[in-house]
């Protein structure tokens, strides 16, 4: 399933491909809290990086965990005006999976990983598309 958020204006957008994992345990999901808000674990793909490589790298950087990716649950994109990037077009793929061993401390000091009850996080995600992705994950 793929969903589009926002409305594309007649502007030049910065495209950014990204991959994210949604670890689900009972009625909780794993998210990252930053000074900007709540986000899924993951991020933008580096050059020549696969979704799985990106997720594994980002999970190590943001939370210090190894991960097991189970399956893709969907993708989404949004058209938005970002405060520093300008016209921004993130295109994100979402996977469910689980965290394995914590092997290191995260290297991003302003990122705090935590499991949060789905009902508590539902309307607090920074990006609407990531809130939608959580709904897809808990439906599977």
mmCIF file of C-alpha atoms in Angstrom:
data_model
loop_
_atom_site.group_PDB
_atom_site.id
_atom_site.type_symbol
_atom_site.label_atom_id
_atom_site.label_comp_id
_atom_site.label_asym_id
_atom_site.label_seq_id
_atom_site.Cartn_x
_atom_site.Cartn_y
_atom_site.Cartn_z
ATOM 1 C CA UNK A 1 0.000 0.000 0.000
ATOM 2 C CA UNK A 2 1.222 3.502 -0.865
ATOM 3 C CA UNK A 3 -0.238 6.798 0.319
ATOM 4 C CA UNK A 4 0.455 10.421 -0.666
ATOM 5 C CA UNK A 5 0.144 13.263 1.832
ATOM 6 C CA UNK A 6 0.107 16.982 1.168
ATOM 7 C CA UNK A 7 -0.440 18.802 -2.086
ATOM 8 C CA UNK A 8 2.324 19.321 -4.624
ATOM 9 C CA UNK A 9 2.812 22.959 -5.514
ATOM 10 C CA UNK A 10 4.496 24.234 -8.656
ATOM 11 C CA UNK A 11 7.895 24.359 -6.917
ATOM 12 C CA UNK A 12 11.153 22.428 -7.036
ATOM 13 C CA UNK A 13 11.200 19.865 -4.237
ATOM 14 C CA UNK A 14 14.121 18.144 -2.568
ATOM 15 C CA UNK A 15 13.404 14.400 -2.842
ATOM 16 C CA UNK A 16 14.663 12.131 -0.070
ATOM 17 C CA UNK A 17 14.248 8.364 -0.058
ATOM 18 C CA UNK A 18 14.058 6.826 3.395
ATOM 19 C CA UNK A 19 13.462 3.506 5.136
ATOM 20 C CA UNK A 20 11.996 2.943 8.586
ATOM 21 C CA UNK A 21 11.265 0.079 10.947
ATOM 22 C CA UNK A 22 8.331 -0.115 13.315
ATOM 23 C CA UNK A 23 9.108 -2.492 16.153
ATOM 24 C CA UNK A 24 5.794 -3.620 17.659
ATOM 25 C CA UNK A 25 5.405 -5.410 20.989
ATOM 26 C CA UNK A 26 1.907 -5.991 22.331
ATOM 27 C CA UNK A 27 0.221 -2.564 22.167
ATOM 28 C CA UNK A 28 3.460 -0.560 21.997
ATOM 29 C CA UNK A 29 5.670 0.677 19.176
ATOM 30 C CA UNK A 30 9.305 1.721 19.262
ATOM 31 C CA UNK A 31 9.890 5.370 18.375
ATOM 32 C CA UNK A 32 12.606 7.986 18.725
ATOM 33 C CA UNK A 33 11.995 11.203 20.627
ATOM 34 C CA UNK A 34 14.007 14.212 19.455
ATOM 35 C CA UNK A 35 13.785 17.916 20.284
ATOM 36 C CA UNK A 36 11.611 18.288 17.127
ATOM 37 C CA UNK A 37 9.169 15.537 18.108
ATOM 38 C CA UNK A 38 8.540 11.822 17.673
ATOM 39 C CA UNK A 39 9.832 9.839 14.687
ATOM 40 C CA UNK A 40 10.131 6.243 13.540
ATOM 41 C CA UNK A 41 13.517 4.503 13.698
ATOM 42 C CA UNK A 42 15.224 4.984 10.363
ATOM 43 C CA UNK A 43 16.177 7.764 8.016
ATOM 44 C CA UNK A 44 17.385 8.781 4.609
ATOM 45 C CA UNK A 45 19.190 6.343 2.359
ATOM 46 C CA UNK A 46 22.850 7.015 1.701
ATOM 47 C CA UNK A 47 24.145 6.594 -1.852
ATOM 48 C CA UNK A 48 23.889 2.965 -3.044
ATOM 49 C CA UNK A 49 22.321 1.870 0.249
ATOM 50 C CA UNK A 50 19.404 -0.580 0.375
ATOM 51 C CA UNK A 51 16.390 -0.118 2.661
ATOM 52 C CA UNK A 52 17.672 -2.877 4.944
ATOM 53 C CA UNK A 53 21.177 -1.397 5.140
ATOM 54 C CA UNK A 54 19.716 2.018 5.946
ATOM 55 C CA UNK A 55 17.461 0.665 8.701
ATOM 56 C CA UNK A 56 20.281 -1.343 10.277
ATOM 57 C CA UNK A 57 22.637 1.664 10.222
ATOM 58 C CA UNK A 58 20.041 4.113 11.522
ATOM 59 C CA UNK A 59 18.913 1.768 14.328
ATOM 60 C CA UNK A 60 22.495 1.486 15.486
ATOM 61 C CA UNK A 61 23.012 5.287 15.319
ATOM 62 C CA UNK A 62 19.686 6.250 16.910
ATOM 63 C CA UNK A 63 19.128 3.469 19.447
ATOM 64 C CA UNK A 64 22.198 1.176 19.569
ATOM 65 C CA UNK A 65 20.180 -1.924 18.613
ATOM 66 C CA UNK A 66 20.585 -4.647 16.043
ATOM 67 C CA UNK A 67 17.306 -5.330 14.253
ATOM 68 C CA UNK A 68 15.435 -8.062 12.460
ATOM 69 C CA UNK A 69 13.327 -6.803 9.571
ATOM 70 C CA UNK A 70 10.279 -8.987 9.005
ATOM 71 C CA UNK A 71 8.258 -7.506 6.138
ATOM 72 C CA UNK A 72 7.383 -4.349 4.264
ATOM 73 C CA UNK A 73 4.002 -2.936 5.209
ATOM 74 C CA UNK A 74 3.799 0.037 2.872
ATOM 75 C CA UNK A 75 5.229 3.313 1.712
ATOM 76 C CA UNK A 76 4.222 6.951 1.714
ATOM 77 C CA UNK A 77 5.353 10.324 0.485
ATOM 78 C CA UNK A 78 4.475 13.855 1.426
ATOM 79 C CA UNK A 79 4.876 17.297 -0.038
ATOM 80 C CA UNK A 80 5.730 19.844 2.615
ATOM 81 C CA UNK A 81 7.519 23.066 3.383
ATOM 82 C CA UNK A 82 10.366 22.172 5.732
ATOM 83 C CA UNK A 83 11.758 24.914 8.015
ATOM 84 C CA UNK A 84 15.368 24.446 6.853
ATOM 85 C CA UNK A 85 15.204 22.392 3.628
ATOM 86 C CA UNK A 86 12.421 24.342 1.936
ATOM 87 C CA UNK A 87 10.098 22.425 -0.387
ATOM 88 C CA UNK A 88 10.653 18.866 0.742
ATOM 89 C CA UNK A 89 9.406 15.559 -0.672
ATOM 90 C CA UNK A 90 10.284 12.617 1.615
ATOM 91 C CA UNK A 91 9.459 9.200 0.141
ATOM 92 C CA UNK A 92 9.499 6.564 2.857
ATOM 93 C CA UNK A 93 9.262 2.758 2.980
ATOM 94 C CA UNK A 94 8.025 1.120 6.170
ATOM 95 C CA UNK A 95 8.818 -2.288 7.624
ATOM 96 C CA UNK A 96 7.772 -4.172 10.739
ATOM 97 C CA UNK A 97 10.379 -6.009 12.701
ATOM 98 C CA UNK A 98 11.941 -6.370 16.084
ATOM 99 C CA UNK A 99 14.870 -5.116 18.028
ATOM 100 C CA UNK A 100 17.457 -7.720 18.943
ATOM 101 C CA UNK A 101 20.433 -6.999 21.163
ATOM 102 C CA UNK A 102 21.495 -3.557 22.302
ATOM 103 C CA UNK A 103 25.149 -3.530 21.305
ATOM 104 C CA UNK A 104 26.186 0.076 21.799
ATOM 105 C CA UNK A 105 25.042 3.451 22.996
ATOM 106 C CA UNK A 106 23.412 5.619 20.313
ATOM 107 C CA UNK A 107 25.679 8.179 18.651
ATOM 108 C CA UNK A 108 22.929 10.750 18.197
ATOM 109 C CA UNK A 109 22.746 12.372 21.643
ATOM 110 C CA UNK A 110 19.437 14.165 21.069
ATOM 111 C CA UNK A 111 17.635 10.930 20.069
ATOM 112 C CA UNK A 112 15.938 8.910 22.838
ATOM 113 C CA UNK A 113 14.550 5.531 21.856
ATOM 114 C CA UNK A 114 11.505 4.255 23.751
ATOM 115 C CA UNK A 115 8.521 1.978 23.469
ATOM 116 C CA UNK A 116 5.270 3.929 23.734
ATOM 117 C CA UNK A 117 1.664 2.756 23.876
ATOM 118 C CA UNK A 118 0.006 3.129 20.470
ATOM 119 C CA UNK A 119 -2.855 5.190 21.900
ATOM 120 C CA UNK A 120 -0.381 7.638 23.471
ATOM 121 C CA UNK A 121 1.711 8.197 20.338
ATOM 122 C CA UNK A 122 -1.004 8.166 17.685
ATOM 123 C CA UNK A 123 -1.418 11.963 17.439
ATOM 124 C CA UNK A 124 2.070 12.955 18.542
ATOM 125 C CA UNK A 125 4.160 11.866 15.551
ATOM 126 C CA UNK A 126 5.956 14.747 13.822
ATOM 127 C CA UNK A 127 4.974 13.478 10.362
ATOM 128 C CA UNK A 128 1.421 12.471 9.484
ATOM 129 C CA UNK A 129 2.796 9.845 7.105
ATOM 130 C CA UNK A 130 4.618 8.130 9.974
ATOM 131 C CA UNK A 131 1.435 8.144 12.086
ATOM 132 C CA UNK A 132 -0.263 6.423 9.132
ATOM 133 C CA UNK A 133 2.593 3.884 8.984
ATOM 134 C CA UNK A 134 2.084 2.999 12.663
ATOM 135 C CA UNK A 135 -1.596 2.333 11.924
ATOM 136 C CA UNK A 136 -0.545 -0.008 9.094
ATOM 137 C CA UNK A 137 1.929 -1.801 11.375
ATOM 138 C CA UNK A 138 -0.552 -2.499 14.153
ATOM 139 C CA UNK A 139 -3.141 -3.697 11.616
ATOM 140 C CA UNK A 140 -0.760 -6.457 10.414
#
